[in-house]
PDB file of C-alpha atoms in Angstrom:
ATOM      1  CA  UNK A   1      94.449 113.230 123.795  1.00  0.00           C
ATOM      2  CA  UNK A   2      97.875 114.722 123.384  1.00  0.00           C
ATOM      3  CA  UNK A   3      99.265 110.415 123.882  1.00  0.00           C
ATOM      4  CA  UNK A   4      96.736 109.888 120.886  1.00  0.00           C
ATOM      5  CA  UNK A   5      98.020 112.673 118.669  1.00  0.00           C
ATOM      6  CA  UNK A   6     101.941 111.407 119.099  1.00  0.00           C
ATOM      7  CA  UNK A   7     101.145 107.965 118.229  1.00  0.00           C
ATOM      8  CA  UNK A   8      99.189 109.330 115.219  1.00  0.00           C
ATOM      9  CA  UNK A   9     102.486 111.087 114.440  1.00  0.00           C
ATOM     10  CA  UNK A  10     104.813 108.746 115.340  1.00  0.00           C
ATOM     11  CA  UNK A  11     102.446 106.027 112.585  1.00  0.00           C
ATOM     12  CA  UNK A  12     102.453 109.014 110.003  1.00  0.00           C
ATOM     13  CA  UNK A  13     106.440 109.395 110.265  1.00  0.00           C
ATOM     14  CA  UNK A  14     106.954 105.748 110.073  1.00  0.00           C
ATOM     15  CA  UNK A  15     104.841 104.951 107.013  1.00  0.00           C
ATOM     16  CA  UNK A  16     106.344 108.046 105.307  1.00  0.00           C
ATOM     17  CA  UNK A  17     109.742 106.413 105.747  1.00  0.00           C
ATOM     18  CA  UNK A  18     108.090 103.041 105.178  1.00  0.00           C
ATOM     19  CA  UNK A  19     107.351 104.837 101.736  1.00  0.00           C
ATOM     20  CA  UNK A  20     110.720 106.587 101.162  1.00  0.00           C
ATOM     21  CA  UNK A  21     112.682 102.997 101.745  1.00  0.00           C
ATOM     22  CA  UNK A  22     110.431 101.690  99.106  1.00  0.00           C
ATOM     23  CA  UNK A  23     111.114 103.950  96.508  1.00  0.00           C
ATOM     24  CA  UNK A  24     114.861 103.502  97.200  1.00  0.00           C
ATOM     25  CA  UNK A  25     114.377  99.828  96.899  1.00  0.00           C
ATOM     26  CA  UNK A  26     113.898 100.236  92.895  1.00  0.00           C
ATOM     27  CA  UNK A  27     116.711  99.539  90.985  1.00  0.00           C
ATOM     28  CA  UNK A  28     117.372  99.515  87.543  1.00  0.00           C
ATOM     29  CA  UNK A  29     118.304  95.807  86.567  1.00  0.00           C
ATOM     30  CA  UNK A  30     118.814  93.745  83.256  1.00  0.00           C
ATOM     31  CA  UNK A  31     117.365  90.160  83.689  1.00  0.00           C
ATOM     32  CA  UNK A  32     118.136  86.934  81.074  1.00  0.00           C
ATOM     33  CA  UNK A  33     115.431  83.892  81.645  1.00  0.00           C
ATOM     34  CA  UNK A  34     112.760  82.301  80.623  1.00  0.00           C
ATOM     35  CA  UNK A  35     109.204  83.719  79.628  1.00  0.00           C
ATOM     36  CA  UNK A  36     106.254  81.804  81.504  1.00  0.00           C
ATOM     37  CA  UNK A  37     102.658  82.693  82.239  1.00  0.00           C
ATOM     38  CA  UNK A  38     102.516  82.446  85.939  1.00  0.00           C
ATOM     39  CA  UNK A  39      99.385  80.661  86.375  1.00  0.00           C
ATOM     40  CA  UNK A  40     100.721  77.422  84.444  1.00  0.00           C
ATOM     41  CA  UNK A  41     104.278  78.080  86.279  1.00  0.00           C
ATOM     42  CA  UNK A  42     102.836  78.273  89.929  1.00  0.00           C
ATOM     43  CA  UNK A  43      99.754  76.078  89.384  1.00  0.00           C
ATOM     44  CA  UNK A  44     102.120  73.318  87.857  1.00  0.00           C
ATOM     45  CA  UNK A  45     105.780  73.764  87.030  1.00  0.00           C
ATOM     46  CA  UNK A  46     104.580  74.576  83.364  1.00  0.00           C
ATOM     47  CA  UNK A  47     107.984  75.952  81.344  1.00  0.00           C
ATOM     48  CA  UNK A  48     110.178  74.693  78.875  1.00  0.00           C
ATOM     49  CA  UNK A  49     110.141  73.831  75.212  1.00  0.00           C
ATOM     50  CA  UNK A  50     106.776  71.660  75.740  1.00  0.00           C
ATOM     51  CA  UNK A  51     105.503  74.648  77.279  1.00  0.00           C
ATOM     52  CA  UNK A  52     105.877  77.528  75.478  1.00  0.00           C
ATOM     53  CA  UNK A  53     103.231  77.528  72.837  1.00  0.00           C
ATOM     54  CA  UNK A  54     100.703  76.978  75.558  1.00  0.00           C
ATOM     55  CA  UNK A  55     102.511  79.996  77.908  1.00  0.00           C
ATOM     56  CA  UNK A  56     102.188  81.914  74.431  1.00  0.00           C
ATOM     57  CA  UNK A  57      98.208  81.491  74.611  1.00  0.00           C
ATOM     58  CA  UNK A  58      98.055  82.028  78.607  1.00  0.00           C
ATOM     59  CA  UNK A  59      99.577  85.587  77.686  1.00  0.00           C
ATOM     60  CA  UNK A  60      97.790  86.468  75.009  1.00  0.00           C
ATOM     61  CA  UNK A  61      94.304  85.854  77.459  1.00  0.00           C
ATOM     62  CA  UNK A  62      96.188  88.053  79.320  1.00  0.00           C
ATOM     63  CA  UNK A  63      97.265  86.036  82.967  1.00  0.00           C
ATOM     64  CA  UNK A  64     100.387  87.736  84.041  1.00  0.00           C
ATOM     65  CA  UNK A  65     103.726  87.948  82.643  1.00  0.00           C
ATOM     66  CA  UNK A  66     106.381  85.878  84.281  1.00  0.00           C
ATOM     67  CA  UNK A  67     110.371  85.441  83.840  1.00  0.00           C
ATOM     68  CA  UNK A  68     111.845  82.173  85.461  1.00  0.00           C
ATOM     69  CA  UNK A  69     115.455  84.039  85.570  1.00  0.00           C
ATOM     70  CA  UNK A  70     118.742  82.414  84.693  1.00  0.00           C
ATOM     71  CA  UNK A  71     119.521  83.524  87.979  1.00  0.00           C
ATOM     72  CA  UNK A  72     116.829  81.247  89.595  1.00  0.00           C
ATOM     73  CA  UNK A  73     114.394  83.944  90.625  1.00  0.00           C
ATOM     74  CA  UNK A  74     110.917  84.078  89.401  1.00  0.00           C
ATOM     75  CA  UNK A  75     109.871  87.696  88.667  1.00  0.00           C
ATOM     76  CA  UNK A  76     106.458  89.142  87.307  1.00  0.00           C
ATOM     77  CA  UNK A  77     106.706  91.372  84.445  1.00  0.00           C
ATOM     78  CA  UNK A  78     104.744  94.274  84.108  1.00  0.00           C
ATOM     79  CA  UNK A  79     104.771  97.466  81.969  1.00  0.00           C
ATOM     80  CA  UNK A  80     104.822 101.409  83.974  1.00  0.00           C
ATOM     81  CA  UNK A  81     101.777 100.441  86.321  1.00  0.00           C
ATOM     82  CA  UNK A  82      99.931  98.414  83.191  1.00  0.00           C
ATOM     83  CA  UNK A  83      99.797  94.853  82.220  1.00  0.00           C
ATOM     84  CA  UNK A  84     101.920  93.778  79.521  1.00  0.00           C
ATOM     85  CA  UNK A  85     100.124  93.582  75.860  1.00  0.00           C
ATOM     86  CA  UNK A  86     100.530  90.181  74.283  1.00  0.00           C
ATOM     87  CA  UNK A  87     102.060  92.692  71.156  1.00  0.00           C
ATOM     88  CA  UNK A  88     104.854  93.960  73.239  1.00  0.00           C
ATOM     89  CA  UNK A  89     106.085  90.773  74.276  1.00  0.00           C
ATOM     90  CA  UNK A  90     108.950  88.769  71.465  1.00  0.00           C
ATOM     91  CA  UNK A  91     107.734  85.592  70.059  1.00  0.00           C
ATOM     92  CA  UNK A  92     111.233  83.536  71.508  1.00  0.00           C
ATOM     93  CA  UNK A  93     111.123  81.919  74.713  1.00  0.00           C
ATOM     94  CA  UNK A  94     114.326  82.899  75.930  1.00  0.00           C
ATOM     95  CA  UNK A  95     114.360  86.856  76.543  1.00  0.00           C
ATOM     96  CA  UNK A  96     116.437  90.060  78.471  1.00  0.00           C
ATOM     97  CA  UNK A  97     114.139  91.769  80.430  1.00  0.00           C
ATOM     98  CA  UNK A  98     115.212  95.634  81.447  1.00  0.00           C
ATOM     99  CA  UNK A  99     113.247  97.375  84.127  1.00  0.00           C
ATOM    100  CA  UNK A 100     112.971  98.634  87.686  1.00  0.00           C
ATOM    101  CA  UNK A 101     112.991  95.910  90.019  1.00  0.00           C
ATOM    102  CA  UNK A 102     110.824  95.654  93.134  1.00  0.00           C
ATOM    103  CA  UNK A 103     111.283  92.784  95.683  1.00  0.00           C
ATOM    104  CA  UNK A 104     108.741  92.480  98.726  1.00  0.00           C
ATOM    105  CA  UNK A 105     108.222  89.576 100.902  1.00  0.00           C
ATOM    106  CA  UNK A 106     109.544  87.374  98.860  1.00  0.00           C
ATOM    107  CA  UNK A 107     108.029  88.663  95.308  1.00  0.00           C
ATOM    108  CA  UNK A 108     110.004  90.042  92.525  1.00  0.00           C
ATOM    109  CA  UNK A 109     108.635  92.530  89.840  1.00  0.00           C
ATOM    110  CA  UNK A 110     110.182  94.471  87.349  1.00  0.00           C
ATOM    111  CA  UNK A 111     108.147  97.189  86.934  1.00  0.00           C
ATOM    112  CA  UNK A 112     108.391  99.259  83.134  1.00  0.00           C
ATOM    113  CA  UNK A 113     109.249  95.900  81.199  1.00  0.00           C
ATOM    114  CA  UNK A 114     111.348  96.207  78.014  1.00  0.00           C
ATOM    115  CA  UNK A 115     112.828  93.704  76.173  1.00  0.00           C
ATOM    116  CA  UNK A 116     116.307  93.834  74.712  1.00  0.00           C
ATOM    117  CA  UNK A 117     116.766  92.386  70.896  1.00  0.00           C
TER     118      UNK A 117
END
């Protein structure tokens, strides 16, 4: 009983840090790219000029947000713990992206979304 009750700890302690390191993984980041809808992007390499009016509509049906930075990472764009509204996103297809970014396992979000004029 008392083994059982120390690994119990020992997976409570270790999740609580797990938790701690991933708030400190947040950092406040400005981000120039390209906006994408990430179904057309992932499904089939969808971006570009030939693109964007169809990446326009993807949005507005709402299928998440996506910025194919000029730094060559892809990150998903979201606003505080909400989807993006097709309204709060600029008409131009080039964009600067400001928020708290969040990478895990390979995926990149920027969590609280604004876009710089």
């Amino acid at each position: 009983m008392r083994i059982g009750k120390s690994i119990l700890c020992g997976a409570l302690l270790l999740c609580a840090g797990m938790m701690g390191l991933r708030a400190e993984e947040k950092q406040e980041v400005t981000v120039k790219g390209e906006l994408v809808d990430l179904y057309c992007y992932l499904d089939h390499g969808a971006a570009g000029d030939k693109h964007s009016s169809c990446a326009r509509k993807c949005i507005n049906l709402g299928l998440p947000v996506g910025l194919k930075g000029d730094d060559g990472k892809l990150y998903m764009l979201t606003g505080e713990h909400k989807p993006l509204k097709a309204a709060e996103i600029p008409k131009t297809e080039k964009v600067t992206v400001k928020g708290k970014l969040v990478s895990a396992e390979g995926y990149n979000l920027i969590e609280g979304a604004e876009f710089e004029p």
